[in-house]
PDB file of C-alpha atoms in Angstrom:
ATOM      1  CA  MET A  90      48.078   3.840  30.998  1.00 49.00           C
ATOM      2  CA  LEU A  91      47.022   0.525  32.374  1.00 50.00           C
ATOM      3  CA  LEU A  92      44.140   3.122  34.661  1.00 51.00           C
ATOM      4  CA  LEU A  93      42.624   3.635  30.268  1.00 53.00           C
ATOM      5  CA  GLY A  94      41.587  -0.314  30.620  1.00 53.00           C
ATOM      6  CA  THR A  95      42.323  -0.051  26.823  1.00 63.00           C
ATOM      7  CA  LYS A  96      43.712  -2.940  24.789  1.00 64.00           C
ATOM      8  CA  THR A  97      45.893   0.089  22.568  1.00 66.00           C
ATOM      9  CA  SER A  98      46.637   0.696  26.944  1.00 63.00           C
ATOM     10  CA  LEU A  99      48.207  -2.448  27.449  1.00 64.00           C
ATOM     11  CA  ILE A 100      50.354  -2.643  24.076  1.00 68.00           C
ATOM     12  CA  MET A 101      51.772   0.766  24.176  1.00 67.00           C
ATOM     13  CA  THR A 102      52.923  -0.025  28.003  1.00 66.00           C
ATOM     14  CA  ILE A 103      55.114  -3.155  26.674  1.00 68.00           C
ATOM     15  CA  VAL A 104      56.077  -1.891  22.528  1.00 70.00           C
ATOM     16  CA  VAL A 105      56.923   1.643  23.507  1.00 67.00           C
ATOM     17  CA  PRO A 106      59.751   1.006  25.856  1.00 68.00           C
ATOM     18  CA  MET A 107      60.493  -1.669  23.817  1.00 70.00           C
ATOM     19  CA  ILE A 108      61.039   0.974  20.841  1.00 67.00           C
ATOM     20  CA  VAL A 109      62.908   3.121  22.817  1.00 65.00           C
ATOM     21  CA  LEU A 110      65.674   0.539  23.649  1.00 66.00           C
ATOM     22  CA  VAL A 111      66.271  -0.909  20.622  1.00 65.00           C
ATOM     23  CA  ILE A 112      66.111   2.983  18.672  1.00 62.00           C
ATOM     24  CA  ASN A 113      69.124   3.763  21.764  1.00 62.00           C
ATOM     25  CA  THR A 114      71.555   0.469  21.824  1.00 59.00           C
ATOM     26  CA  ARG A 115      74.033   2.540  20.153  1.00 58.00           C
ATOM     27  CA  LYS A 116      74.033   4.677  22.905  1.00 59.00           C
ATOM     28  CA  LYS A 117      76.977   3.127  25.789  1.00 59.00           C
ATOM     29  CA  ASN A 118      74.699   3.522  28.440  1.00 66.00           C
ATOM     30  CA  THR A 119      71.250   2.437  27.296  1.00 63.00           C
ATOM     31  CA  TRP A 120      72.824  -0.982  29.005  1.00 66.00           C
ATOM     32  CA  ALA A 121      73.523   0.820  32.591  1.00 68.00           C
ATOM     33  CA  ILE A 122      70.479   2.084  32.337  1.00 68.00           C
ATOM     34  CA  ILE A 123      68.040  -1.816  31.895  1.00 68.00           C
ATOM     35  CA  LEU A 124      70.855  -2.964  34.433  1.00 71.00           C
ATOM     36  CA  VAL A 125      69.468   0.125  37.079  1.00 70.00           C
ATOM     37  CA  LEU A 126      66.148  -0.677  36.205  1.00 68.00           C
ATOM     38  CA  THR A 127      65.858  -4.084  37.012  1.00 70.00           C
ATOM     39  CA  ILE A 128      67.862  -3.616  39.685  1.00 70.00           C
ATOM     40  CA  MET A 129      65.131  -1.212  40.773  1.00 67.00           C
ATOM     41  CA  ALA A 130      62.096  -3.072  39.841  1.00 65.00           C
ATOM     42  CA  LEU A 131      63.125  -7.032  40.916  1.00 68.00           C
ATOM     43  CA  MET A 132      64.228  -4.703  44.317  1.00 66.00           C
ATOM     44  CA  CYS A 133      60.381  -2.802  44.603  1.00 65.00           C
ATOM     45  CA  GLY A 134      59.051  -5.510  42.774  1.00 61.00           C
ATOM     46  CA  ASN A 135      57.037  -7.116  45.662  1.00 64.00           C
ATOM     47  CA  MET A 136      55.187  -3.127  46.828  1.00 63.00           C
ATOM     48  CA  LEU A 137      54.665  -2.148  42.837  1.00 64.00           C
ATOM     49  CA  TRP A 138      52.590  -5.817  41.977  1.00 67.00           C
ATOM     50  CA  ASN A 139      50.773  -4.800  45.180  1.00 71.00           C
ATOM     51  CA  ARG A 140      49.572  -2.395  43.577  1.00 71.00           C
ATOM     52  CA  ILE A 141      49.818  -2.725  39.986  1.00 72.00           C
ATOM     53  CA  TYR A 142      48.252  -6.313  39.847  1.00 73.00           C
ATOM     54  CA  PRO A 143      44.663  -5.266  40.655  1.00 77.00           C
ATOM     55  CA  MET A 144      44.657  -2.810  37.641  1.00 74.00           C
ATOM     56  CA  ILE A 145      45.813  -5.314  35.199  1.00 74.00           C
ATOM     57  CA  GLU A 146      43.508  -7.906  36.611  1.00 79.00           C
ATOM     58  CA  ALA A 147      40.213  -5.582  36.562  1.00 79.00           C
ATOM     59  CA  THR A 148      42.261  -5.053  32.582  1.00 76.00           C
ATOM     60  CA  LEU A 149      42.573  -8.332  31.351  1.00 80.00           C
ATOM     61  CA  ASN A 150      38.788  -9.028  33.368  1.00 85.00           C
ATOM     62  CA  ARG A 151      37.517  -6.551  30.891  1.00 81.00           C
ATOM     63  CA  GLN A 152      38.728  -7.554  28.071  1.00 81.00           C
ATOM     64  CA  LEU A 153      37.905 -10.876  28.552  1.00 86.00           C
ATOM     65  CA  TYR A 154      34.551  -9.254  28.961  1.00 85.00           C
ATOM     66  CA  LEU A 155      34.225  -7.841  25.974  1.00 83.00           C
ATOM     67  CA  PHE A 156      36.324 -10.495  23.886  1.00 85.00           C
ATOM     68  CA  GLN A 157      33.529 -13.286  24.633  1.00 87.00           C
ATOM     69  CA  GLN A 158      30.597 -10.558  23.031  1.00 87.00           C
ATOM     70  CA  ARG A 159      32.088  -9.350  19.894  1.00 85.00           C
ATOM     71  CA  ASP A 160      33.768 -11.515  17.296  1.00 86.00           C
ATOM     72  CA  LEU A 161      37.608 -10.847  16.201  1.00 86.00           C
ATOM     73  CA  VAL A 162      37.119  -8.407  14.236  1.00 83.00           C
ATOM     74  CA  THR A 163      34.853  -6.332  16.287  1.00 83.00           C
ATOM     75  CA  TYR A 164      37.073  -7.163  19.119  1.00 83.00           C
ATOM     76  CA  ILE A 165      40.137  -5.691  17.786  1.00 82.00           C
ATOM     77  CA  PHE A 166      38.423  -2.534  16.595  1.00 83.00           C
ATOM     78  CA  SER A 167      36.290  -1.799  19.309  1.00 81.00           C
ATOM     79  CA  THR A 168      32.903  -1.610  16.875  1.00 82.00           C
ATOM     80  CA  ARG A 169      34.778   1.375  14.562  1.00 85.00           C
ATOM     81  CA  ASN A 170      34.454  -1.842  12.040  1.00 85.00           C
ATOM     82  CA  LEU A 171      30.320  -1.264  12.133  1.00 84.00           C
ATOM     83  CA  ARG A 172      30.383   2.094  11.879  1.00 84.00           C
ATOM     84  CA  VAL A 173      32.398   2.368   9.200  1.00 86.00           C
ATOM     85  CA  GLY A 174      30.618   0.178   6.779  1.00 83.00           C
ATOM     86  CA  GLU A 175      27.364   2.936   8.466  1.00 83.00           C
ATOM     87  CA  THR A 176      29.049   5.233   7.364  1.00 83.00           C
ATOM     88  CA  LEU A 177      30.593   5.211   4.368  1.00 84.00           C
ATOM     89  CA  ASN A 178      27.042   3.615   2.876  1.00 84.00           C
ATOM     90  CA  TYR A 179      25.316   6.823   3.965  1.00 81.00           C
ATOM     91  CA  PHE A 180      28.040   9.370   3.187  1.00 82.00           C
ATOM     92  CA  PHE A 181      27.819   8.263  -0.201  1.00 82.00           C
ATOM     93  CA  ASP A 182      24.232   7.130  -0.758  1.00 83.00           C
ATOM     94  CA  ASN A 183      23.033  10.607   0.190  1.00 81.00           C
ATOM     95  CA  PHE A 184      25.597  13.108  -0.324  1.00 81.00           C
ATOM     96  CA  SER A 185      25.672  14.461  -4.355  1.00 83.00           C
ATOM     97  CA  ILE A 186      28.882  14.101  -5.951  1.00 81.00           C
ATOM     98  CA  LEU A 187      29.316  18.097  -5.120  1.00 81.00           C
ATOM     99  CA  ASP A 188      29.328  17.064  -1.631  1.00 82.00           C
ATOM    100  CA  ILE A 189      31.467  14.422  -1.599  1.00 85.00           C
ATOM    101  CA  PHE A 190      34.535  16.583  -2.619  1.00 88.00           C
ATOM    102  CA  PRO A 191      34.560  19.115   0.261  1.00 87.00           C
ATOM    103  CA  GLY A 192      32.142  17.301   2.536  1.00 83.00           C
ATOM    104  CA  ARG A 193      29.342  18.663   4.908  1.00 80.00           C
ATOM    105  CA  GLY A 194      31.396  19.461   7.891  1.00 82.00           C
ATOM    106  CA  TYR A 195      32.285  17.124  11.304  1.00 82.00           C
ATOM    107  CA  TYR A 196      28.875  17.242  11.678  1.00 80.00           C
ATOM    108  CA  ARG A 197      26.076  15.941   9.558  1.00 75.00           C
ATOM    109  CA  VAL A 198      27.575  12.695   9.001  1.00 76.00           C
ATOM    110  CA  HIS A 199      28.751  12.038  12.773  1.00 77.00           C
ATOM    111  CA  GLU A 200      25.308  13.278  14.334  1.00 77.00           C
ATOM    112  CA  TYR A 201      23.850  10.103  12.084  1.00 74.00           C
ATOM    113  CA  ILE A 202      25.427   7.832  13.472  1.00 73.00           C
ATOM    114  CA  GLY A 203      25.122   8.782  17.054  1.00 72.00           C
ATOM    115  CA  ARG A 204      21.542   8.590  16.292  1.00 70.00           C
ATOM    116  CA  GLY A 205      21.483  12.250  17.736  1.00 65.00           C
ATOM    117  CA  THR A 206      24.376  12.080  19.361  1.00 65.00           C
ATOM    118  CA  VAL A 207      27.825  13.477  17.905  1.00 66.00           C
ATOM    119  CA  ILE A 208      30.426  10.926  18.352  1.00 75.00           C
ATOM    120  CA  PRO A 209      33.479  10.427  15.418  1.00 79.00           C
ATOM    121  CA  ILE A 210      33.546   6.584  13.878  1.00 83.00           C
ATOM    122  CA  GLU A 211      37.581   6.627  15.472  1.00 84.00           C
ATOM    123  CA  MET A 212      39.457   5.799  12.313  1.00 88.00           C
ATOM    124  CA  ASP A 213      40.529   9.664  10.990  1.00 90.00           C
ATOM    125  CA  TRP A 214      40.254   8.541   7.633  1.00 90.00           C
ATOM    126  CA  VAL A 215      37.278   7.846   7.507  1.00 89.00           C
ATOM    127  CA  ASP A 216      36.124  10.792   9.875  1.00 89.00           C
ATOM    128  CA  ILE A 217      38.002  13.145   7.379  1.00 90.00           C
ATOM    129  CA  LEU A 218      36.224  11.375   5.149  1.00 89.00           C
ATOM    130  CA  VAL A 219      33.070  12.126   5.682  1.00 86.00           C
ATOM    131  CA  SER A 220      33.105  15.269   6.907  1.00 87.00           C
ATOM    132  CA  TYR A 221      35.628  17.036   4.118  1.00 89.00           C
ATOM    133  CA  GLY A 222      35.852  14.998   1.754  1.00 88.00           C
ATOM    134  CA  LEU A 223      37.791  14.391  -0.914  1.00 90.00           C
ATOM    135  CA  LEU A 224      39.577  16.926  -0.643  1.00 91.00           C
ATOM    136  CA  GLY A 225      40.427  17.177   3.001  1.00 91.00           C
ATOM    137  CA  PHE A 226      41.667  13.580   3.131  1.00 92.00           C
ATOM    138  CA  VAL A 227      43.981  13.357   0.104  1.00 92.00           C
ATOM    139  CA  TYR A 228      45.519  16.948   1.611  1.00 90.00           C
ATOM    140  CA  THR A 229      45.884  15.601   5.685  1.00 90.00           C
ATOM    141  CA  TYR A 230      47.057  12.463   4.534  1.00 91.00           C
ATOM    142  CA  PHE A 231      49.251  13.617   1.400  1.00 92.00           C
ATOM    143  CA  TYR A 232      51.123  16.250   3.517  1.00 88.00           C
ATOM    144  CA  SER A 233      51.865  13.397   5.900  1.00 89.00           C
ATOM    145  CA  ILE A 234      53.015  11.253   3.669  1.00 90.00           C
ATOM    146  CA  LYS A 235      55.282  13.727   1.838  1.00 89.00           C
ATOM    147  CA  SER A 236      57.029  15.146   5.044  1.00 87.00           C
ATOM    148  CA  ILE A 237      58.056  11.724   5.939  1.00 88.00           C
ATOM    149  CA  ILE A 238      59.202  10.844   2.516  1.00 90.00           C
ATOM    150  CA  LYS A 239      61.113  14.400   2.660  1.00 88.00           C
ATOM    151  CA  TYR A 240      63.304  13.733   5.340  1.00 87.00           C
ATOM    152  CA  ARG A 241      63.391  10.101   5.000  1.00 84.00           C
ATOM    153  CA  SER A 242      67.513  10.816   5.463  1.00 83.00           C
ATOM    154  CA  ILE A 243      67.169  11.767   8.789  1.00 79.00           C
ATOM    155  CA  VAL A 244      67.250   7.810   9.642  1.00 77.00           C
ATOM    156  CA  LYS A 245      70.839   7.211   9.562  1.00 79.00           C
ATOM    157  CA  THR A 246      70.803   9.636  12.392  1.00 77.00           C
ATOM    158  CA  THR A 247      69.340   8.965  16.766  1.00 69.00           C
ATOM    159  CA  ASN A 248      67.154  11.427  16.798  1.00 77.00           C
ATOM    160  CA  GLY A 249      66.180  10.679  13.281  1.00 81.00           C
ATOM    161  CA  GLN A 250      64.861   7.419  13.967  1.00 82.00           C
ATOM    162  CA  ALA A 251      63.035   8.481  16.629  1.00 82.00           C
ATOM    163  CA  TYR A 252      61.522  11.315  14.628  1.00 87.00           C
ATOM    164  CA  ILE A 253      60.800   9.151  11.979  1.00 87.00           C
ATOM    165  CA  LEU A 254      59.342   6.566  13.504  1.00 85.00           C
ATOM    166  CA  ALA A 255      56.955   8.593  15.809  1.00 85.00           C
ATOM    167  CA  ALA A 256      55.853   9.987  12.319  1.00 89.00           C
ATOM    168  CA  ILE A 257      55.443   6.995  10.871  1.00 89.00           C
ATOM    169  CA  LEU A 258      53.413   5.199  13.946  1.00 85.00           C
ATOM    170  CA  ILE A 259      51.218   7.969  15.198  1.00 86.00           C
ATOM    171  CA  ILE A 260      49.648   8.085  11.271  1.00 89.00           C
ATOM    172  CA  ILE A 261      49.235   4.255  11.499  1.00 88.00           C
ATOM    173  CA  TYR A 262      47.784   4.508  14.875  1.00 85.00           C
ATOM    174  CA  GLY A 263      44.909   7.697  14.195  1.00 87.00           C
ATOM    175  CA  SER A 264      45.040   6.252  11.177  1.00 87.00           C
ATOM    176  CA  LEU A 265      42.966   2.356  13.116  1.00 85.00           C
ATOM    177  CA  ALA A 266      42.323   4.099  16.380  1.00 83.00           C
ATOM    178  CA  GLY A 267      41.277   7.737  15.421  1.00 83.00           C
ATOM    179  CA  HIS A 268      41.826  10.905  17.420  1.00 82.00           C
ATOM    180  CA  LEU A 269      45.058  11.862  16.285  1.00 84.00           C
ATOM    181  CA  PHE A 270      43.911  14.893  13.118  1.00 87.00           C
ATOM    182  CA  LEU A 271      41.268  15.718  15.129  1.00 83.00           C
ATOM    183  CA  GLU A 272      42.345  16.014  18.356  1.00 83.00           C
ATOM    184  CA  ALA A 273      43.785  19.176  19.567  1.00 83.00           C
ATOM    185  CA  ILE A 274      46.390  16.950  22.012  1.00 82.00           C
ATOM    186  CA  SER A 275      46.685  14.457  19.498  1.00 81.00           C
ATOM    187  CA  SER A 276      47.783  16.833  16.514  1.00 86.00           C
ATOM    188  CA  THR A 277      49.599  19.195  18.858  1.00 88.00           C
ATOM    189  CA  PHE A 278      52.013  16.329  19.507  1.00 87.00           C
ATOM    190  CA  TYR A 279      52.456  14.841  16.166  1.00 89.00           C
ATOM    191  CA  ALA A 280      53.241  18.915  14.489  1.00 89.00           C
ATOM    192  CA  VAL A 281      55.896  18.483  17.359  1.00 90.00           C
ATOM    193  CA  VAL A 282      57.065  15.333  16.007  1.00 90.00           C
ATOM    194  CA  ILE A 283      57.419  17.022  12.008  1.00 90.00           C
ATOM    195  CA  ALA A 284      58.922  19.901  13.672  1.00 90.00           C
ATOM    196  CA  GLY A 285      61.165  17.300  15.103  1.00 89.00           C
ATOM    197  CA  CYS A 286      62.186  15.707  11.728  1.00 88.00           C
ATOM    198  CA  HIS A 287      62.233  19.421  10.063  1.00 88.00           C
ATOM    199  CA  ILE A 288      64.782  21.074  12.834  1.00 89.00           C
ATOM    200  CA  THR A 289      67.177  17.587  12.544  1.00 88.00           C
ATOM    201  CA  PHE A 290      66.911  17.475   8.976  1.00 86.00           C
ATOM    202  CA  LYS A 291      68.333  21.102   8.695  1.00 87.00           C
ATOM    203  CA  LYS A 292      70.705  20.440  11.025  1.00 85.00           C
ATOM    204  CA  ASN A 293      71.571  17.693   8.906  1.00 82.00           C
ATOM    205  CA  ARG A 294      71.863  19.672   5.797  1.00 78.00           C
ATOM    206  CA  SER A 295      73.768  22.026   6.951  1.00 75.00           C
ATOM    207  CA  GLN A 296      77.089  19.975   8.792  1.00 68.00           C
ATOM    208  CA  THR A 297      76.339  18.257   4.844  1.00 62.00           C
ATOM    209  CA  SER A 298      76.843  21.733   3.594  1.00 58.00           C
ATOM    210  CA  ASN A 299      79.902  22.611   6.027  1.00 54.00           C
ATOM    211  CA  CYS A 300      81.478  19.354   4.902  1.00 56.00           C
ATOM    212  CA  THR A 301      81.461  19.958   0.908  1.00 54.00           C
ATOM    213  CA  THR A 302      82.899  23.560   1.705  1.00 54.00           C
ATOM    214  CA  GLU A 303      85.352  22.392   3.751  1.00 51.00           C
ATOM    215  CA  LYS A 304      86.301  20.028   1.293  1.00 55.00           C
ATOM    216  CA  ARG A 305      85.724  22.267  -1.754  1.00 58.00           C
ATOM    217  CA  THR A 306      87.809  24.975   0.088  1.00 54.00           C
ATOM    218  CA  ILE A 307      91.049  22.129   0.600  1.00 51.00           C
ATOM    219  CA  LEU A 308      90.813  21.054  -3.013  1.00 50.00           C
ATOM    220  CA  ASN A 309      91.127  24.582  -3.693  1.00 54.00           C
ATOM    221  CA  MET A 310      94.274  24.484  -1.336  1.00 52.00           C
ATOM    222  CA  ASP A 311      95.855  21.873  -3.079  1.00 51.00           C
ATOM    223  CA  LYS A 312      95.762  22.843  -6.589  1.00 51.00           C
ATOM    224  CA  HIS A 313      97.066  26.773  -5.535  1.00 50.00           C
ATOM    225  CA  GLU A 314     100.121  24.807  -3.664  1.00 51.00           C
ATOM    226  CA  GLU A 315     100.428  22.828  -6.671  1.00 50.00           C
ATOM    227  CA  ALA A 316     100.264  25.765  -8.936  1.00 48.00           C
ATOM    228  CA  LYS A 317     103.146  27.247  -6.167  1.00 49.00           C
ATOM    229  CA  LEU A 318     105.357  24.507  -6.403  1.00 42.00           C
ATOM    230  CA  TRP A 319     104.970  24.147 -10.900  1.00 49.00           C
ATOM    231  CA  LEU A 320     106.412  27.849 -10.814  1.00 46.00           C
ATOM    232  CA  ILE A 321     109.424  27.031  -8.491  1.00 50.00           C
ATOM    233  CA  GLY A 322     110.082  24.348 -10.733  1.00 51.00           C
ATOM    234  CA  PHE A 323     110.040  26.428 -13.747  1.00 45.00           C
ATOM    235  CA  HIS A 324     111.874  29.715 -12.463  1.00 50.00           C
TER     236      HIS A 324
END
């Protein structure tokens, strides 16, 4: 990820391992894995540092140059904020009411923003809104939020926590940095996460149903035993 030279790659290189470790702190072998990785890093530290440091230094120098050339907001969003304002103004000023709901497709607005070259705004909510209209925007985000709400009960399990957290982070990332719903690889990965939520949800519900059935069976057996004892006592 460091080879990408972007802010996200730097942040995710640190954040993702931290999230994985936090989620897996309940497992007995987590700290053993951390210890082994720490020892390996110390043993190979010099060799790794000599190889990684030039990449880190080049990335930091690039980010420092970009920071000096832009204001803080524009630097954080990599000029996306400038494209958003221009795109929304064009969308609402030039599209009729009928166009706003279904949109006019991906090409029209993005060619205008790219000055003849089709480029994305790189914020999914804007790209979807101007391409597929309010209907496409509402359908996409409604389904995503609905899925998280539907499967929220799986956060009680370790796998469930990972899936729900991944789904939330992916939606947030796509809304701020783009390349989620409109990119095949990213959207496929998101589909895998939602599928994981669904499978975990079904599995938990099946286990809960089995437990409930067992409890009912035990209660029915107890009632039968009580009835037998009552009959024996009566005779």
